[in-house]
mmCIF file of C-alpha atoms in Angstrom:
data_model
loop_
_atom_site.group_PDB
_atom_site.id
_atom_site.type_symbol
_atom_site.label_atom_id
_atom_site.label_comp_id
_atom_site.label_asym_id
_atom_site.label_seq_id
_atom_site.Cartn_x
_atom_site.Cartn_y
_atom_site.Cartn_z
ATOM 1 C CA MET R 1 82.852 137.210 81.384
ATOM 2 C CA THR R 2 79.128 137.248 82.154
ATOM 3 C CA GLU R 3 76.713 137.073 79.248
ATOM 4 C CA PRO R 4 75.362 140.642 79.648
ATOM 5 C CA ALA R 5 78.930 141.948 79.348
ATOM 6 C CA ARG R 6 79.694 140.288 75.999
ATOM 7 C CA PRO R 7 77.646 142.500 73.639
ATOM 8 C CA LEU R 8 78.683 145.521 75.667
ATOM 9 C CA VAL R 9 82.386 144.758 75.272
ATOM 10 C CA ASP R 10 81.827 144.104 71.571
ATOM 11 C CA GLY R 11 80.004 147.422 71.276
ATOM 12 C CA PHE R 12 82.785 149.232 73.091
ATOM 13 C CA ARG R 13 85.393 147.668 70.823
ATOM 14 C CA ASP R 14 83.375 148.578 67.711
ATOM 15 C CA ARG R 15 83.142 152.218 68.740
ATOM 16 C CA THR R 16 86.614 152.798 70.182
ATOM 17 C CA GLY R 17 88.857 150.206 68.531
ATOM 18 C CA ARG R 18 90.095 148.928 71.882
ATOM 19 C CA GLU R 19 89.087 146.884 74.897
ATOM 20 C CA PRO R 20 87.445 148.594 77.872
ATOM 21 C CA ASP R 21 89.362 148.805 81.130
ATOM 22 C CA GLY R 22 86.441 147.169 82.891
ATOM 23 C CA VAL R 23 82.726 146.448 82.990
ATOM 24 C CA TRP R 24 80.476 147.295 85.927
ATOM 25 C CA ALA R 25 76.820 146.544 86.628
ATOM 26 C CA ALA R 26 74.293 148.016 89.050
ATOM 27 C CA PRO R 27 70.725 146.910 89.683
ATOM 28 C CA GLY R 28 67.457 148.726 89.483
ATOM 29 C CA ARG R 29 65.356 148.707 92.597
ATOM 30 C CA VAL R 30 61.853 148.010 93.796
ATOM 31 C CA ASN R 31 60.732 149.914 96.844
ATOM 32 C CA LEU R 32 58.785 147.495 98.993
ATOM 33 C CA ILE R 33 57.374 150.383 101.037
ATOM 34 C CA GLY R 34 58.324 153.945 101.964
ATOM 35 C CA GLU R 35 57.405 156.215 99.066
ATOM 36 C CA HIS R 36 58.262 159.933 99.008
ATOM 37 C CA THR R 37 59.699 159.640 102.503
ATOM 38 C CA ASP R 38 63.377 159.712 101.513
ATOM 39 C CA TYR R 39 63.566 163.428 100.755
ATOM 40 C CA ASN R 40 61.716 164.059 104.014
ATOM 41 C CA ASP R 41 64.536 162.489 106.082
ATOM 42 C CA GLY R 42 62.337 159.442 106.635
ATOM 43 C CA PHE R 43 62.520 155.669 106.347
ATOM 44 C CA VAL R 44 62.424 153.421 103.273
ATOM 45 C CA LEU R 45 62.602 149.696 102.550
ATOM 46 C CA PRO R 46 63.820 149.037 98.995
ATOM 47 C CA LEU R 47 65.492 146.001 97.461
ATOM 48 C CA ALA R 48 67.927 145.746 94.584
ATOM 49 C CA ILE R 49 66.449 143.605 91.811
ATOM 50 C CA ASP R 50 67.753 141.253 89.158
ATOM 51 C CA ARG R 51 67.420 143.817 86.354
ATOM 52 C CA VAL R 52 70.699 145.653 85.785
ATOM 53 C CA THR R 53 72.382 148.468 83.919
ATOM 54 C CA THR R 54 75.866 147.580 82.680
ATOM 55 C CA VAL R 55 78.623 149.975 81.595
ATOM 56 C CA ALA R 56 81.917 149.336 79.849
ATOM 57 C CA ILE R 57 84.428 152.105 80.537
ATOM 58 C CA GLY R 58 87.886 152.829 79.187
ATOM 59 C CA ARG R 59 90.190 155.715 80.052
ATOM 60 C CA ARG R 60 91.186 158.176 77.328
ATOM 61 C CA ARG R 61 94.337 160.251 76.917
ATOM 62 C CA ASP R 62 92.419 163.527 76.775
ATOM 63 C CA ASP R 63 89.723 165.148 78.909
ATOM 64 C CA VAL R 64 86.751 164.169 76.753
ATOM 65 C CA ALA R 65 84.015 162.009 78.276
ATOM 66 C CA ALA R 66 82.212 160.191 75.454
ATOM 67 C CA CYS R 67 79.078 158.113 76.109
ATOM 68 C CA TRP R 68 77.142 155.721 73.868
ATOM 69 C CA SER R 69 73.976 153.750 74.544
ATOM 70 C CA LEU R 70 73.348 150.346 72.995
ATOM 71 C CA THR R 71 69.789 150.678 74.284
ATOM 72 C CA HIS R 72 68.996 154.098 72.850
ATOM 73 C CA GLY R 73 71.466 154.174 69.963
ATOM 74 C CA GLU R 74 72.689 157.613 70.969
ATOM 75 C CA ALA R 75 76.077 159.183 71.632
ATOM 76 C CA THR R 76 77.330 162.358 73.267
ATOM 77 C CA ALA R 77 80.701 163.814 74.310
ATOM 78 C CA TYR R 78 81.821 166.672 76.570
ATOM 79 C CA ASP R 79 85.003 168.002 78.135
ATOM 80 C CA VAL R 80 84.815 166.494 81.596
ATOM 81 C CA THR R 81 86.885 169.308 83.128
ATOM 82 C CA THR R 82 84.395 172.022 82.158
ATOM 83 C CA LEU R 83 81.101 170.197 82.730
ATOM 84 C CA ALA R 84 78.479 172.166 84.631
ATOM 85 C CA PRO R 85 74.794 171.744 85.466
ATOM 86 C CA GLY R 86 72.633 172.562 82.479
ATOM 87 C CA ASP R 87 75.203 171.443 79.908
ATOM 88 C CA VAL R 88 73.801 167.978 79.171
ATOM 89 C CA ASP R 89 70.343 166.852 78.084
ATOM 90 C CA GLY R 90 68.846 163.363 78.004
ATOM 91 C CA TRP R 91 70.205 160.105 79.396
ATOM 92 C CA ALA R 92 73.864 161.196 79.206
ATOM 93 C CA ALA R 93 73.219 163.685 82.020
ATOM 94 C CA TYR R 94 73.346 160.726 84.422
ATOM 95 C CA PRO R 95 76.816 159.259 83.696
ATOM 96 C CA LEU R 96 78.336 162.647 82.883
ATOM 97 C CA GLY R 97 76.697 164.052 85.985
ATOM 98 C CA VAL R 98 78.403 161.363 88.045
ATOM 99 C CA ALA R 99 81.776 162.356 86.569
ATOM 100 C CA TRP R 100 81.021 165.984 87.448
ATOM 101 C CA ALA R 101 79.918 165.073 90.995
ATOM 102 C CA LEU R 102 83.011 162.943 91.607
ATOM 103 C CA ARG R 103 85.248 165.775 90.395
ATOM 104 C CA ARG R 104 83.406 168.185 92.689
ATOM 105 C CA GLY R 105 84.125 165.731 95.478
ATOM 106 C CA GLY R 106 87.867 165.922 94.847
ATOM 107 C CA ILE R 107 88.354 162.904 92.573
ATOM 108 C CA ASP R 108 90.454 163.667 89.503
ATOM 109 C CA VAL R 109 88.223 162.065 86.872
ATOM 110 C CA ARG R 110 89.670 162.652 83.399
ATOM 111 C CA GLY R 111 88.536 161.601 79.934
ATOM 112 C CA PHE R 112 86.807 158.281 79.384
ATOM 113 C CA ASP R 113 84.710 156.337 76.907
ATOM 114 C CA LEU R 114 81.556 154.684 78.222
ATOM 115 C CA VAL R 115 79.104 152.314 76.555
ATOM 116 C CA VAL R 116 75.901 151.372 78.372
ATOM 117 C CA SER R 117 73.172 148.759 78.041
ATOM 118 C CA SER R 118 70.337 147.968 80.411
ATOM 119 C CA THR R 119 67.644 145.459 81.273
ATOM 120 C CA VAL R 120 65.986 147.945 83.666
ATOM 121 C CA PRO R 121 62.934 149.339 81.855
ATOM 122 C CA THR R 122 63.151 153.116 81.534
ATOM 123 C CA GLY R 123 60.260 155.177 82.818
ATOM 124 C CA SER R 124 58.969 152.213 84.805
ATOM 125 C CA GLY R 125 59.676 153.463 88.317
ATOM 126 C CA LEU R 126 62.441 150.888 88.834
ATOM 127 C CA SER R 127 65.263 153.446 89.018
ATOM 128 C CA SER R 128 67.014 152.906 85.725
ATOM 129 C CA SER R 129 68.710 156.272 86.279
ATOM 130 C CA ALA R 130 70.132 155.269 89.671
ATOM 131 C CA ALA R 131 71.387 151.987 88.217
ATOM 132 C CA LEU R 132 73.258 153.912 85.507
ATOM 133 C CA GLU R 133 74.646 156.363 88.038
ATOM 134 C CA CYS R 134 75.853 153.659 90.409
ATOM 135 C CA ALA R 135 77.465 151.493 87.745
ATOM 136 C CA THR R 136 79.245 154.579 86.409
ATOM 137 C CA ALA R 137 80.288 155.804 89.854
ATOM 138 C CA LEU R 138 81.783 152.462 90.852
ATOM 139 C CA GLY R 139 83.616 152.165 87.545
ATOM 140 C CA LEU R 140 85.033 155.700 87.541
ATOM 141 C CA ALA R 141 86.078 155.426 91.184
ATOM 142 C CA GLU R 142 88.060 152.285 90.414
ATOM 143 C CA LEU R 143 89.577 153.589 87.186
ATOM 144 C CA PHE R 144 90.699 156.865 88.714
ATOM 145 C CA SER R 145 91.969 155.289 91.937
ATOM 146 C CA ALA R 146 89.484 156.877 94.305
ATOM 147 C CA ARG R 147 89.286 155.351 97.768
ATOM 148 C CA THR R 148 85.642 156.210 98.098
ATOM 149 C CA GLY R 149 83.085 154.194 100.035
ATOM 150 C CA ARG R 150 79.814 153.007 98.581
ATOM 151 C CA ARG R 151 77.716 155.498 100.526
ATOM 152 C CA ALA R 152 79.769 158.373 99.126
ATOM 153 C CA LEU R 153 79.368 156.973 95.612
ATOM 154 C CA ALA R 154 75.617 156.712 96.121
ATOM 155 C CA LEU R 155 75.556 160.352 97.208
ATOM 156 C CA ALA R 156 77.513 161.309 94.090
ATOM 157 C CA GLY R 157 74.838 159.593 92.014
ATOM 158 C CA GLN R 158 72.107 161.458 93.850
ATOM 159 C CA ARG R 159 73.893 164.759 93.295
ATOM 160 C CA ALA R 160 74.256 163.986 89.597
ATOM 161 C CA GLU R 161 70.533 163.349 89.271
ATOM 162 C CA ALA R 162 69.507 166.374 91.304
ATOM 163 C CA GLU R 163 71.882 168.942 89.843
ATOM 164 C CA MET R 164 72.783 167.693 86.363
ATOM 165 C CA ALA R 165 69.519 165.967 85.416
ATOM 166 C CA GLY R 166 67.362 168.406 87.367
ATOM 167 C CA VAL R 167 65.358 165.858 89.369
ATOM 168 C CA PRO R 168 65.411 166.638 93.142
ATOM 169 C CA VAL R 169 65.441 163.012 94.274
ATOM 170 C CA GLY R 170 66.231 161.615 97.688
ATOM 171 C CA VAL R 171 69.040 159.117 98.201
ATOM 172 C CA MET R 172 67.007 155.897 98.408
ATOM 173 C CA ASP R 173 67.440 154.727 94.818
ATOM 174 C CA GLN R 174 71.203 155.103 94.752
ATOM 175 C CA MET R 175 71.658 153.550 98.194
ATOM 176 C CA ALA R 176 69.584 150.528 97.196
ATOM 177 C CA SER R 177 71.534 150.085 93.971
ATOM 178 C CA MET R 178 74.873 150.393 95.769
ATOM 179 C CA LEU R 179 74.164 148.516 99.001
ATOM 180 C CA GLY R 180 71.602 145.879 98.038
ATOM 181 C CA ARG R 181 72.146 142.308 99.216
ATOM 182 C CA ALA R 182 70.672 139.136 97.743
ATOM 183 C CA GLY R 183 67.743 137.839 99.769
ATOM 184 C CA HIS R 184 67.340 141.066 101.738
ATOM 185 C CA ALA R 185 65.558 144.399 101.735
ATOM 186 C CA LEU R 186 67.530 147.494 102.741
ATOM 187 C CA PHE R 187 66.066 149.330 105.745
ATOM 188 C CA LEU R 188 67.432 152.843 105.325
ATOM 189 C CA ASP R 189 67.218 155.846 107.605
ATOM 190 C CA CYS R 190 67.508 158.660 105.080
ATOM 191 C CA ARG R 191 68.557 161.274 107.634
ATOM 192 C CA PHE R 192 71.532 159.481 109.109
ATOM 193 C CA LEU R 193 72.112 156.959 106.262
ATOM 194 C CA ASP R 194 72.041 154.118 108.775
ATOM 195 C CA THR R 195 71.184 150.817 107.103
ATOM 196 C CA GLU R 196 70.078 147.354 108.105
ATOM 197 C CA GLN R 197 69.741 144.320 105.866
ATOM 198 C CA VAL R 198 66.317 142.826 106.597
ATOM 199 C CA PRO R 199 65.875 139.184 105.473
ATOM 200 C CA LEU R 200 63.320 138.862 102.687
ATOM 201 C CA ASP R 201 62.813 135.129 102.299
ATOM 202 C CA LEU R 202 60.039 135.158 99.721
ATOM 203 C CA ALA R 203 60.687 131.628 98.522
ATOM 204 C CA GLY R 204 60.661 130.286 102.059
ATOM 205 C CA ALA R 205 57.238 131.865 102.558
ATOM 206 C CA GLY R 206 55.980 130.472 99.249
ATOM 207 C CA LEU R 207 55.644 133.966 97.798
ATOM 208 C CA ARG R 208 56.725 135.810 94.683
ATOM 209 C CA LEU R 209 57.133 139.541 94.196
ATOM 210 C CA LEU R 210 55.630 140.627 90.888
ATOM 211 C CA VAL R 211 56.397 143.891 89.135
ATOM 212 C CA ILE R 212 53.590 145.222 86.952
ATOM 213 C CA ASP R 213 55.053 147.683 84.469
ATOM 214 C CA THR R 214 52.051 149.705 83.308
ATOM 215 C CA LYS R 215 53.997 151.027 80.294
ATOM 216 C CA VAL R 216 52.900 154.521 81.303
ATOM 217 C CA GLU R 217 56.221 156.321 81.237
ATOM 218 C CA HIS R 218 56.751 158.925 83.878
ATOM 219 C CA SER R 219 59.162 161.848 83.807
ATOM 220 C CA LEU R 220 59.834 163.079 87.302
ATOM 221 C CA ALA R 221 61.562 166.163 85.906
ATOM 222 C CA GLU R 222 58.285 167.488 84.524
ATOM 223 C CA GLY R 223 57.333 169.277 87.715
ATOM 224 C CA ALA R 224 54.858 167.173 89.692
ATOM 225 C CA TYR R 225 57.606 165.529 91.730
ATOM 226 C CA ALA R 226 59.178 168.895 92.500
ATOM 227 C CA GLU R 227 55.776 170.283 93.500
ATOM 228 C CA ARG R 228 55.257 167.463 96.007
ATOM 229 C CA ARG R 229 58.667 168.104 97.485
ATOM 230 C CA ARG R 230 57.999 171.833 97.827
ATOM 231 C CA ALA R 231 54.712 171.086 99.607
ATOM 232 C CA CYS R 232 56.557 168.886 102.121
ATOM 233 C CA GLU R 233 59.201 171.533 102.719
ATOM 234 C CA ARG R 234 56.512 174.160 103.276
ATOM 235 C CA ALA R 235 54.666 171.905 105.711
ATOM 236 C CA ALA R 236 57.842 171.313 107.713
ATOM 237 C CA ALA R 237 58.606 175.033 107.764
ATOM 238 C CA LEU R 238 55.101 175.857 108.983
ATOM 239 C CA LEU R 239 55.546 173.406 111.852
ATOM 240 C CA GLY R 240 59.038 174.677 112.651
ATOM 241 C CA VAL R 241 60.844 171.356 112.143
ATOM 242 C CA PRO R 242 63.731 170.373 109.845
ATOM 243 C CA ALA R 243 61.675 167.755 107.972
ATOM 244 C CA LEU R 244 58.400 165.866 108.115
ATOM 245 C CA ARG R 245 60.213 162.981 109.774
ATOM 246 C CA ASP R 246 59.954 165.075 112.947
ATOM 247 C CA VAL R 247 56.153 165.420 112.810
ATOM 248 C CA ASP R 248 53.400 163.319 114.366
ATOM 249 C CA ALA R 249 49.851 162.743 113.180
ATOM 250 C CA GLY R 250 48.380 165.340 115.507
ATOM 251 C CA GLN R 251 50.650 168.076 114.165
ATOM 252 C CA VAL R 252 49.656 167.225 110.601
ATOM 253 C CA GLU R 253 46.045 168.137 111.305
ATOM 254 C CA GLN R 254 47.132 171.665 112.268
ATOM 255 C CA LEU R 255 48.437 172.347 108.769
ATOM 256 C CA PRO R 256 46.558 174.343 106.126
ATOM 257 C CA ALA R 257 44.528 172.288 103.685
ATOM 258 C CA ASP R 258 46.848 172.830 100.708
ATOM 259 C CA VAL R 259 49.683 170.837 102.350
ATOM 260 C CA ARG R 260 47.898 168.758 105.002
ATOM 261 C CA ALA R 261 47.239 165.669 102.875
ATOM 262 C CA ARG R 262 50.780 165.635 101.493
ATOM 263 C CA ALA R 263 52.233 165.744 105.002
ATOM 264 C CA ARG R 264 49.773 163.117 106.248
ATOM 265 C CA HIS R 265 51.012 160.683 103.622
ATOM 266 C CA VAL R 266 54.642 161.150 104.638
ATOM 267 C CA VAL R 267 53.972 160.769 108.368
ATOM 268 C CA THR R 268 51.783 157.692 107.978
ATOM 269 C CA GLU R 269 54.130 156.153 105.407
ATOM 270 C CA ASN R 270 57.072 156.411 107.794
ATOM 271 C CA ALA R 271 55.003 154.535 110.357
ATOM 272 C CA ARG R 272 54.135 151.881 107.772
ATOM 273 C CA VAL R 273 57.818 151.334 106.950
ATOM 274 C CA LEU R 274 58.666 150.734 110.612
ATOM 275 C CA ALA R 275 55.699 148.404 110.975
ATOM 276 C CA THR R 276 56.652 146.468 107.832
ATOM 277 C CA VAL R 277 60.184 145.882 109.117
ATOM 278 C CA ASP R 278 58.726 144.494 112.340
ATOM 279 C CA ARG R 279 56.261 142.262 110.471
ATOM 280 C CA LEU R 280 58.996 140.929 108.178
ATOM 281 C CA ARG R 281 61.132 140.022 111.157
ATOM 282 C CA ALA R 282 58.150 138.150 112.590
ATOM 283 C CA GLY R 283 57.281 136.480 109.290
ATOM 284 C CA GLU R 284 53.774 137.973 109.344
ATOM 285 C CA TRP R 285 53.218 138.245 105.609
ATOM 286 C CA SER R 286 49.492 138.954 105.712
ATOM 287 C CA ALA R 287 50.210 142.001 107.856
ATOM 288 C CA VAL R 288 52.869 143.090 105.360
ATOM 289 C CA GLY R 289 50.273 142.790 102.591
ATOM 290 C CA ALA R 290 47.831 144.981 104.510
ATOM 291 C CA LEU R 291 50.509 147.637 104.944
ATOM 292 C CA LEU R 292 51.224 147.602 101.194
ATOM 293 C CA GLY R 293 47.549 148.217 100.518
ATOM 294 C CA ALA R 294 47.400 151.090 102.999
ATOM 295 C CA SER R 295 50.465 152.619 101.375
ATOM 296 C CA HIS R 296 48.827 152.562 97.962
ATOM 297 C CA ARG R 297 45.656 154.209 99.222
ATOM 298 C CA SER R 298 47.693 156.952 100.844
ATOM 299 C CA LEU R 299 49.711 157.539 97.686
ATOM 300 C CA ARG R 300 46.502 157.605 95.647
ATOM 301 C CA ASP R 301 44.373 159.784 97.904
ATOM 302 C CA ASP R 302 46.703 161.954 100.011
ATOM 303 C CA TYR R 303 49.788 162.305 97.815
ATOM 304 C CA GLU R 304 47.903 161.999 94.526
ATOM 305 C CA VAL R 305 50.704 160.371 92.553
ATOM 306 C CA SER R 306 48.872 157.292 91.295
ATOM 307 C CA CYS R 307 47.046 156.995 87.976
ATOM 308 C CA ALA R 308 44.253 154.881 86.482
ATOM 309 C CA GLU R 309 46.651 152.218 85.219
ATOM 310 C CA LEU R 310 48.400 151.838 88.586
ATOM 311 C CA ASP R 311 45.077 151.645 90.425
ATOM 312 C CA THR R 312 43.844 149.037 87.971
ATOM 313 C CA ALA R 313 46.989 146.959 88.419
ATOM 314 C CA VAL R 314 46.667 147.022 92.212
ATOM 315 C CA ASP R 315 42.945 146.252 92.246
ATOM 316 C CA ALA R 316 43.267 143.412 89.734
ATOM 317 C CA ALA R 317 46.187 141.804 91.588
ATOM 318 C CA VAL R 318 44.381 141.942 94.929
ATOM 319 C CA GLY R 319 41.220 140.645 93.295
ATOM 320 C CA ALA R 320 43.215 137.667 92.016
ATOM 321 C CA GLY R 321 44.399 136.808 95.502
ATOM 322 C CA ALA R 322 47.550 138.859 96.025
ATOM 323 C CA VAL R 323 48.577 139.167 99.657
ATOM 324 C CA GLY R 324 49.100 142.877 99.010
ATOM 325 C CA ALA R 325 49.859 145.307 96.216
ATOM 326 C CA ARG R 326 50.734 148.954 95.694
ATOM 327 C CA MET R 327 52.310 151.369 93.257
ATOM 328 C CA THR R 328 56.076 151.680 93.635
ATOM 329 C CA GLY R 329 58.413 154.492 92.707
ATOM 330 C CA GLY R 330 57.671 158.163 92.271
ATOM 331 C CA GLY R 331 54.322 157.628 90.593
ATOM 332 C CA PHE R 332 52.526 159.333 87.690
ATOM 333 C CA GLY R 333 52.932 156.041 85.838
ATOM 334 C CA GLY R 334 55.625 153.409 86.099
ATOM 335 C CA SER R 335 55.092 150.187 88.026
ATOM 336 C CA ALA R 336 53.112 148.516 90.766
ATOM 337 C CA ILE R 337 54.202 145.550 92.856
ATOM 338 C CA ALA R 338 52.164 142.598 94.077
ATOM 339 C CA LEU R 339 53.070 140.085 96.752
ATOM 340 C CA VAL R 340 51.532 136.834 95.551
ATOM 341 C CA ALA R 341 51.557 133.177 96.581
ATOM 342 C CA GLY R 342 53.739 131.289 94.116
ATOM 343 C CA GLU R 343 50.908 129.133 92.781
ATOM 344 C CA ARG R 344 48.770 132.231 92.138
ATOM 345 C CA ALA R 345 51.401 134.288 90.341
ATOM 346 C CA ASP R 346 50.410 133.327 86.801
ATOM 347 C CA ALA R 347 46.711 133.835 87.541
ATOM 348 C CA ALA R 348 47.436 137.254 89.009
ATOM 349 C CA ALA R 349 49.396 138.252 85.911
ATOM 350 C CA ARG R 350 46.531 137.124 83.674
ATOM 351 C CA ALA R 351 44.012 139.018 85.779
ATOM 352 C CA VAL R 352 46.019 142.221 85.499
ATOM 353 C CA ALA R 353 46.363 141.821 81.722
ATOM 354 C CA ALA R 354 42.619 141.202 81.383
ATOM 355 C CA ALA R 355 41.767 144.259 83.485
ATOM 356 C CA PHE R 356 44.030 146.440 81.344
ATOM 357 C CA ALA R 357 42.454 145.114 78.147
ATOM 358 C CA GLN R 358 38.969 145.738 79.516
ATOM 359 C CA ARG R 359 39.864 149.352 80.298
ATOM 360 C CA GLY R 360 41.483 149.871 76.900
ATOM 361 C CA PHE R 361 44.945 150.389 78.396
ATOM 362 C CA ARG R 362 48.196 149.390 76.741
ATOM 363 C CA ALA R 363 49.160 145.827 77.706
ATOM 364 C CA PRO R 364 51.341 145.760 80.830
ATOM 365 C CA GLU R 365 54.451 143.671 81.375
ATOM 366 C CA VAL R 366 54.351 141.499 84.479
ATOM 367 C CA PHE R 367 57.461 139.772 85.772
ATOM 368 C CA ALA R 368 58.824 138.394 89.027
ATOM 369 C CA VAL R 369 61.891 139.904 90.668
ATOM 370 C CA GLU R 370 64.305 138.705 93.316
ATOM 371 C CA ALA R 371 66.421 140.664 95.766
ATOM 372 C CA THR R 372 69.976 140.769 94.453
ATOM 373 C CA ASP R 373 73.383 142.239 95.265
ATOM 374 C CA GLY R 374 74.242 145.862 94.604
ATOM 375 C CA ALA R 375 76.709 147.448 92.177
ATOM 376 C CA ARG R 376 79.683 145.296 91.274
ATOM 377 C CA ARG R 377 82.464 144.774 88.763
ATOM 378 C CA VAL R 378 81.621 142.015 86.272
ATOM 379 C CA ARG R 379 84.790 142.063 84.131
#
């Protein structure tokens, strides 16, 4: 049994009086580049990281789905056969939403007990929700004998988040958490769900990937995320195309001012993803760094999803010698990433902390991450 599973199994036993049928883990993700392109049928380049959400699950003899969190100290229970969107509030909407989505997909999920713990910081833009969904989906699929592929399980997680939790996310987070591979980034075409594992040999290049958690918690359900998505849908409709993936830079300039900048970000970000994949294949890390910087400026100026803390993190990291840096995730808080030479990593972290202190911001948490494998059974 892995160490993260031990307290979880103990917690499950304390609450249910029995052993779980299994323990599953799924990673959070960092998106190297490709922000707000997934729900526009575009391209993304995330990696699964070595911060995980772990669930212990045991089948019950009734139809009740009962969930506890060691992290939040909360519990909730519902009849899994009557669950519907709008029934569940808070974190439990994610695992219970997965049960609902799997049942809607024809899998006969019945009652279960679930206990969860996580090392993925919540509200940090590292997809703690997708990690919970994917760990739950893999566990429930195994326990209820579903012969369901990983892509289908990722889509069930996305549906849970969109319809049960009320956040209209794309599929990137769940696909990264399900399909991640150690030492690789996942090049994902969000229209066709085609994937390619792109080698990400940071150590071989003498680099480290730092996450800068600003400690500014974001809640994508609060409306700003949905507003950005509506703007993209309106822009596509005005241009008569299914999605902004089908638009070029010239078409963007024909759009009315209220959606033009939003569309420009998506179109240019798709191009940056494709360019980053090419530069990674060629080992041109300085060019990758420049693309990260361009992505951040676009997210800040055209999509307007950055904030003072994220901008400070990016500027301080680059000022300390980072090859490149940008905000990652949906924005409005959360985390930035910085690609830094290994010998400069500590100095970059200190520079970011000093810049936050100077601005009177809450102290950030800075830590290195590695590309890891996706969702898996650990016990």
